Short mmCIF file of C-alpha atoms and ligand atoms in Angstrom, two decimals:
data_model
loop_
_atom_site.label_atom_id
_atom_site.label_comp_id
_atom_site.label_asym_id
_atom_site.label_seq_id
_atom_site.Cartn_x
_atom_site.Cartn_y
_atom_site.Cartn_z
CA MET A 1 7.06 20.76 2.92
CA SER A 2 6.13 20.12 6.55
CA LEU A 3 3.66 17.53 7.75
CA LYS A 4 4.19 18.50 11.40
CA GLY A 5 0.94 18.11 13.30
CA LYS A 6 -0.56 15.77 10.69
CA THR A 7 -1.05 12.11 11.55
CA ALA A 8 -0.32 9.39 9.01
CA LEU A 9 -1.46 5.80 9.38
CA VAL A 10 0.24 3.34 7.03
CA THR A 11 -1.12 -0.20 7.04
CA GLY A 12 1.45 -2.97 6.52
CA SER A 13 4.34 -0.65 7.38
CA THR A 14 6.67 -3.06 9.17
CA SER A 15 8.27 -4.01 5.84
CA GLY A 16 8.85 -3.09 2.21
CA ILE A 17 6.82 -0.35 0.52
CA GLY A 18 4.79 0.58 3.61
CA MET A 19 7.90 1.13 5.70
CA GLY A 20 9.43 3.24 2.89
CA ILE A 21 6.32 5.43 2.70
CA ALA A 22 6.10 5.77 6.50
CA HIS A 23 9.76 6.82 6.52
CA SER A 24 9.20 9.54 3.88
CA LEU A 25 6.19 10.89 5.82
CA ALA A 26 8.17 10.79 9.08
CA LEU A 27 11.03 12.77 7.50
CA GLN A 28 8.48 15.57 6.94
CA GLY A 29 7.54 15.46 10.63
CA ALA A 30 4.17 13.65 10.51
CA ASN A 31 3.03 11.60 13.50
CA ILE A 32 3.19 8.00 12.33
CA VAL A 33 1.00 5.02 13.23
CA LEU A 34 2.65 1.82 12.04
CA ASN A 35 0.85 -1.47 11.48
CA GLY A 36 1.83 -4.95 10.32
CA PHE A 37 3.55 -8.10 11.52
CA GLY A 38 7.17 -9.27 11.83
CA ASP A 39 9.95 -7.04 13.10
CA VAL A 40 7.83 -4.41 14.85
CA ASP A 41 10.64 -3.11 17.08
CA GLY A 42 12.97 -2.70 14.07
CA ALA A 43 10.31 -0.77 12.14
CA LYS A 44 9.54 1.47 15.12
CA ALA A 45 13.24 2.22 15.66
CA HIS A 46 13.72 2.99 11.94
CA ILE A 47 10.89 5.55 12.01
CA ALA A 48 11.75 6.95 15.45
CA ALA A 49 15.29 7.72 14.18
CA THR A 50 13.74 10.49 12.03
CA GLY A 51 12.61 12.26 15.21
CA ALA A 52 8.92 11.92 14.27
CA PRO A 53 6.45 10.74 16.94
CA VAL A 54 5.64 7.09 16.21
CA ASP A 55 3.32 4.44 17.60
CA TYR A 56 2.15 1.01 16.48
CA HIS A 57 -1.08 -0.97 16.32
CA GLY A 58 -1.02 -4.67 15.45
CA ALA A 59 -4.50 -4.96 13.88
CA ASP A 60 -4.95 -7.83 11.44
CA MET A 61 -6.27 -6.19 8.25
CA SER A 62 -8.48 -9.21 7.56
CA LYS A 63 -10.50 -8.47 10.73
CA PRO A 64 -12.91 -5.47 10.65
CA ALA A 65 -13.20 -5.33 14.46
CA GLU A 66 -9.40 -5.05 14.78
CA ILE A 67 -9.36 -2.32 12.11
CA GLU A 68 -11.94 -0.41 14.14
CA ALA A 69 -9.74 -0.75 17.23
CA MET A 70 -6.72 0.54 15.26
CA MET A 71 -8.59 3.61 14.01
CA ALA A 72 -9.84 4.34 17.55
CA PHE A 73 -6.26 3.96 18.81
CA ALA A 74 -4.96 6.48 16.22
CA ALA A 75 -7.69 8.96 17.20
CA GLN A 76 -6.97 8.58 20.90
CA ARG A 77 -3.16 8.70 20.48
CA PHE A 78 -2.83 11.55 17.95
CA GLY A 79 -6.35 13.01 17.49
CA GLY A 80 -7.33 11.30 14.23
CA VAL A 81 -5.92 10.22 10.89
CA ASP A 82 -5.14 12.95 8.33
CA ILE A 83 -3.12 10.81 5.90
CA LEU A 84 -4.30 7.25 5.35
CA VAL A 85 -2.08 4.94 3.32
CA ASN A 86 -3.73 1.58 2.59
CA ASN A 87 -0.75 -0.60 1.82
CA ALA A 88 -1.05 -3.97 3.61
CA GLY A 89 -1.13 -6.77 1.08
CA ILE A 90 -0.41 -10.42 0.44
CA GLN A 91 -0.02 -12.55 -2.66
CA HIS A 92 -0.78 -16.13 -3.68
CA VAL A 93 -0.11 -17.62 -7.10
CA ALA A 94 -2.29 -20.44 -8.52
CA ASN A 95 -4.70 -20.90 -11.41
CA VAL A 96 -8.37 -20.22 -10.65
CA GLU A 97 -9.38 -23.89 -10.52
CA ASP A 98 -6.59 -24.66 -8.05
CA PHE A 99 -6.87 -21.45 -5.99
CA PRO A 100 -7.37 -22.27 -2.29
CA VAL A 101 -10.68 -20.69 -1.18
CA GLY A 102 -9.16 -19.49 2.08
CA ARG A 103 -6.36 -17.66 0.20
CA TRP A 104 -8.92 -15.98 -2.08
CA ASP A 105 -10.89 -14.74 0.94
CA ALA A 106 -7.74 -13.54 2.72
CA ILE A 107 -6.46 -11.61 -0.32
CA ILE A 108 -9.80 -9.88 -0.88
CA ALA A 109 -10.07 -9.04 2.83
CA ILE A 110 -6.50 -7.75 3.29
CA ASN A 111 -5.81 -6.17 -0.12
CA LEU A 112 -9.27 -4.67 -0.72
CA SER A 113 -11.88 -4.73 2.07
CA SER A 114 -9.47 -3.38 4.70
CA ALA A 115 -9.20 -0.16 2.67
CA PHE A 116 -12.99 0.20 2.70
CA HIS A 117 -12.98 -0.18 6.49
CA THR A 118 -10.11 2.26 7.16
CA GLN A 119 -11.66 4.80 4.77
CA ARG A 120 -15.17 4.62 6.21
CA LEU A 121 -13.68 5.19 9.67
CA ALA A 122 -11.21 7.93 8.67
CA LEU A 123 -13.51 10.01 6.45
CA PRO A 124 -15.77 11.58 9.15
CA GLY A 125 -12.75 13.16 10.91
CA MET A 126 -11.23 14.25 7.58
CA ARG A 127 -14.54 15.88 6.61
CA GLN A 128 -14.68 17.70 9.97
CA ARG A 129 -11.17 19.10 9.41
CA ASN A 130 -11.85 19.54 5.67
CA TRP A 131 -8.45 18.07 4.89
CA GLY A 132 -7.31 14.55 4.21
CA ARG A 133 -5.17 12.43 1.96
CA ILE A 134 -6.02 8.83 1.13
CA VAL A 135 -3.36 6.95 -0.82
CA ASN A 136 -4.24 3.42 -1.82
CA ILE A 137 -1.35 1.20 -2.85
CA ALA A 138 -2.77 -0.74 -5.77
CA SER A 139 -0.43 -2.27 -8.37
CA ALA A 140 0.21 -2.58 -12.09
CA HIS A 141 -2.17 -5.50 -11.43
CA GLY A 142 -4.85 -2.88 -10.69
CA LEU A 143 -4.64 -1.95 -14.39
CA VAL A 144 -3.73 -5.18 -16.20
CA ALA A 145 -3.77 -8.88 -15.29
CA SER A 146 -1.28 -11.73 -15.08
CA ALA A 147 -2.12 -15.43 -15.16
CA GLY A 148 -2.10 -17.16 -11.78
CA LYS A 149 -2.96 -14.02 -9.78
CA SER A 150 -6.77 -13.91 -9.99
CA ALA A 151 -7.43 -12.85 -6.39
CA TYR A 152 -4.65 -10.27 -6.37
CA VAL A 153 -5.72 -8.83 -9.74
CA ALA A 154 -9.38 -8.72 -8.64
CA ALA A 155 -8.48 -7.01 -5.35
CA LYS A 156 -6.17 -4.49 -7.04
CA HIS A 157 -8.68 -3.64 -9.79
CA GLY A 158 -11.19 -3.32 -6.93
CA ILE A 159 -9.07 -0.86 -4.99
CA VAL A 160 -8.64 1.29 -8.10
CA GLY A 161 -12.46 1.38 -8.35
CA LEU A 162 -12.84 2.16 -4.64
CA THR A 163 -10.32 4.99 -5.09
CA LYS A 164 -12.34 6.54 -7.92
CA ALA A 165 -15.66 6.30 -6.05
CA THR A 166 -14.15 7.84 -2.90
CA ALA A 167 -12.52 10.61 -4.96
CA LEU A 168 -15.93 11.50 -6.43
CA GLU A 169 -17.65 11.47 -3.05
CA THR A 170 -15.02 13.90 -1.67
CA ALA A 171 -14.47 15.93 -4.86
CA THR A 172 -15.69 19.27 -3.43
CA THR A 173 -13.76 18.90 -0.15
CA GLY A 174 -10.15 19.22 0.96
CA ILE A 175 -9.88 15.43 0.97
CA THR A 176 -8.29 13.64 -1.97
CA CYS A 177 -8.14 9.92 -2.71
CA ASN A 178 -5.68 8.45 -5.20
CA ALA A 179 -4.05 5.12 -6.00
CA ILE A 180 -0.41 4.32 -6.72
CA CYS A 181 0.21 1.39 -9.06
CA PRO A 182 3.77 0.10 -8.66
CA GLY A 183 5.36 -2.44 -10.95
CA TRP A 184 7.99 -4.75 -9.45
CA VAL A 185 9.51 -3.48 -6.18
CA LEU A 186 12.14 -5.70 -4.57
CA THR A 187 10.45 -6.46 -1.22
CA PRO A 188 9.90 -9.73 0.71
CA LEU A 189 6.59 -10.16 -1.21
CA VAL A 190 8.46 -10.23 -4.55
CA GLN A 191 11.53 -12.04 -3.23
CA LYS A 192 9.25 -15.04 -2.53
CA GLN A 193 8.23 -15.05 -6.22
CA ILE A 194 11.89 -14.83 -7.31
CA ASP A 195 12.76 -17.75 -4.99
CA ALA A 196 9.88 -19.81 -6.45
CA ARG A 197 10.95 -18.98 -10.01
CA ALA A 198 14.57 -20.00 -9.28
CA ALA A 199 13.45 -23.29 -7.70
CA ALA A 200 10.96 -24.13 -10.47
CA GLY A 201 13.42 -23.38 -13.30
CA ASN A 202 16.51 -24.69 -11.47
CA ILE A 203 18.21 -21.35 -12.21
CA SER A 204 20.20 -18.90 -10.08
CA LEU A 205 18.47 -16.19 -8.05
CA ASP A 206 20.21 -13.57 -10.23
CA GLN A 207 18.81 -15.17 -13.37
CA ALA A 208 15.34 -15.48 -11.81
CA ARG A 209 15.41 -11.76 -10.89
CA THR A 210 16.48 -10.76 -14.42
CA ASP A 211 13.80 -13.00 -15.98
CA LEU A 212 11.09 -11.60 -13.68
CA LEU A 213 11.90 -8.00 -14.69
CA GLY A 214 12.37 -8.85 -18.36
CA GLU A 215 8.94 -10.46 -18.62
CA LYS A 216 6.94 -7.35 -17.55
CA GLN A 217 9.00 -4.27 -16.73
CA PRO A 218 10.69 -2.65 -19.78
CA SER A 219 12.99 -0.43 -17.66
CA LEU A 220 14.55 -3.65 -16.25
CA GLN A 221 14.84 -1.71 -12.97
CA PHE A 222 12.93 -2.26 -9.75
CA THR A 223 10.85 0.66 -8.45
CA THR A 224 12.05 1.53 -4.92
CA PRO A 225 10.04 2.14 -1.72
CA GLU A 226 11.78 5.54 -1.52
CA GLN A 227 10.39 6.55 -4.94
CA LEU A 228 6.91 5.55 -3.80
CA GLY A 229 7.44 7.54 -0.58
CA GLU A 230 8.31 10.63 -2.63
CA LEU A 231 5.19 10.21 -4.79
CA THR A 232 3.09 9.90 -1.62
CA LEU A 233 4.61 13.17 -0.37
CA PHE A 234 3.64 14.84 -3.64
CA LEU A 235 0.07 13.56 -3.26
CA CYS A 236 0.05 15.04 0.27
CA SER A 237 1.25 18.44 -0.97
CA ALA A 238 -0.85 21.47 -1.91
CA ALA A 239 0.29 20.99 -5.53
CA ALA A 240 -1.86 17.84 -5.56
CA ASP A 241 -5.00 19.47 -4.12
CA ASN A 242 -6.83 18.77 -7.37
CA VAL A 243 -5.35 15.35 -8.17
CA ARG A 244 -8.39 13.15 -7.58
CA GLY A 245 -9.14 9.54 -8.36
CA VAL A 246 -6.02 8.76 -10.38
CA ALA A 247 -4.28 5.39 -10.60
CA TRP A 248 -0.67 6.49 -10.98
CA ALA A 249 1.62 3.86 -12.47
CA VAL A 250 5.24 3.69 -11.28
CA ASP A 251 6.00 0.56 -13.23
CA GLY A 252 8.99 1.11 -15.54
CA GLY A 253 6.67 1.04 -18.56
CA TRP A 254 4.84 -2.22 -17.67
CA THR A 255 1.34 -0.89 -18.44
CA ALA A 256 2.48 1.27 -21.38
CA GLN A 257 2.90 -1.88 -23.47
P1 LIG B 301 5.80 -6.87 2.10
O1 LIG B 301 5.48 -8.32 2.22
O2 LIG B 301 7.20 -6.40 2.22
O3 LIG B 301 4.94 -6.04 3.15
C1 LIG B 301 3.60 -6.31 3.41
C2 LIG B 301 3.20 -5.65 4.71
O4 LIG B 301 1.84 -5.97 4.98
C3 LIG B 301 4.02 -6.14 5.91
O5 LIG B 301 4.22 -5.07 6.81
C4 LIG B 301 3.09 -7.19 6.51
O6 LIG B 301 3.33 -7.40 7.91
C5 LIG B 301 1.74 -6.52 6.29
N1 LIG B 301 0.62 -7.43 6.37
C6 LIG B 301 0.42 -8.62 5.70
N2 LIG B 301 -0.74 -9.17 6.08
C7 LIG B 301 -1.29 -8.33 6.99
C8 LIG B 301 -2.49 -8.34 7.75
N3 LIG B 301 -3.35 -9.36 7.69
N4 LIG B 301 -2.71 -7.32 8.60
C9 LIG B 301 -1.84 -6.29 8.73
N5 LIG B 301 -0.70 -6.22 8.02
C10 LIG B 301 -0.43 -7.23 7.17
O7 LIG B 301 5.15 -6.45 0.71
P2 LIG B 301 5.31 -5.14 -0.21
O8 LIG B 301 5.85 -5.61 -1.49
O9 LIG B 301 5.94 -4.04 0.52
O10 LIG B 301 3.76 -4.84 -0.48
C11 LIG B 301 3.08 -3.73 0.05
C12 LIG B 301 1.90 -3.40 -0.86
O11 LIG B 301 2.39 -3.02 -2.13
C13 LIG B 301 0.94 -4.55 -1.08
O12 LIG B 301 -0.39 -4.06 -1.09
C14 LIG B 301 1.32 -5.06 -2.45
O13 LIG B 301 0.27 -5.69 -3.10
C15 LIG B 301 1.71 -3.76 -3.13
N6 LIG B 301 2.56 -3.92 -4.30
C16 LIG B 301 3.79 -4.51 -4.21
C17 LIG B 301 4.57 -4.63 -5.35
C18 LIG B 301 5.94 -5.23 -5.31
O14 LIG B 301 6.51 -5.46 -6.41
N7 LIG B 301 6.52 -5.50 -4.17
C19 LIG B 301 4.09 -4.16 -6.57
C20 LIG B 301 2.84 -3.59 -6.63
C21 LIG B 301 2.09 -3.46 -5.49
#
């Protein structure tokens, strides 16, 4: 499979799942636009090592005007976005009555509304070319809930709904829109939860990791960013031309229970 000549924008791709997906797309030759905070130079070097053309835009996904600037940058740099992966996300854990209002707003903006903005800006070009792939990184929490994660669960259920509506609006075109719903993936986002669990229970990090998996994920194995990259490649392939509006769990059996 070659993605040479296609341009992929992956939000939140300086770390974790987003970087893994960007790497898989780069290995197939796609032009890559990275986004996110932290070690930008490290992420760029990691992708550039594949030989794929790569650039970066530092838009904050909670700010619509910055998202517009990022989409304009991708169009100007590579001629438009063919593959849009909405991946940027944050987490905060607290019960509803204790949930900081600012954290609620940030999670809805970054984990949900940003995907509306990138989609509304990417779709006109995709329609013109009659080809596009939109892959929304939802979560097992897009299908089922956990206590303490109201904003995250609401945003992830929301992005599954957005995925279905977009898939219907594009159903007769060469554009598809699908969601991937990972269970636990060992990234900085989850490491923070393991650290908190170890501190709260006064247990080792190893024990906290085992407990975290045991509670939800029957396989007792983490899903890897590479596996999610491979699934994204499948969704970009011709074999997936008629895969539309699915929420595809990669969760070690979490939501089968
Ligand atoms: P991560 O913390 O490793 O990466 C998050 C990325 O988003 C980083 O590149 C970060 O810089 C970026 N980001 C955060 N806030 C941003 C903002 N305001 N603007 C732009 N970029 C921003 O986390 P991850 O685990 O790789 O998570 C990636 C996605 O996968 C998230 O949407 C998350 O909800 C989802 N997910 C993760 C897991 C898991 O177990 N790790 C499971 C299911 C779903």
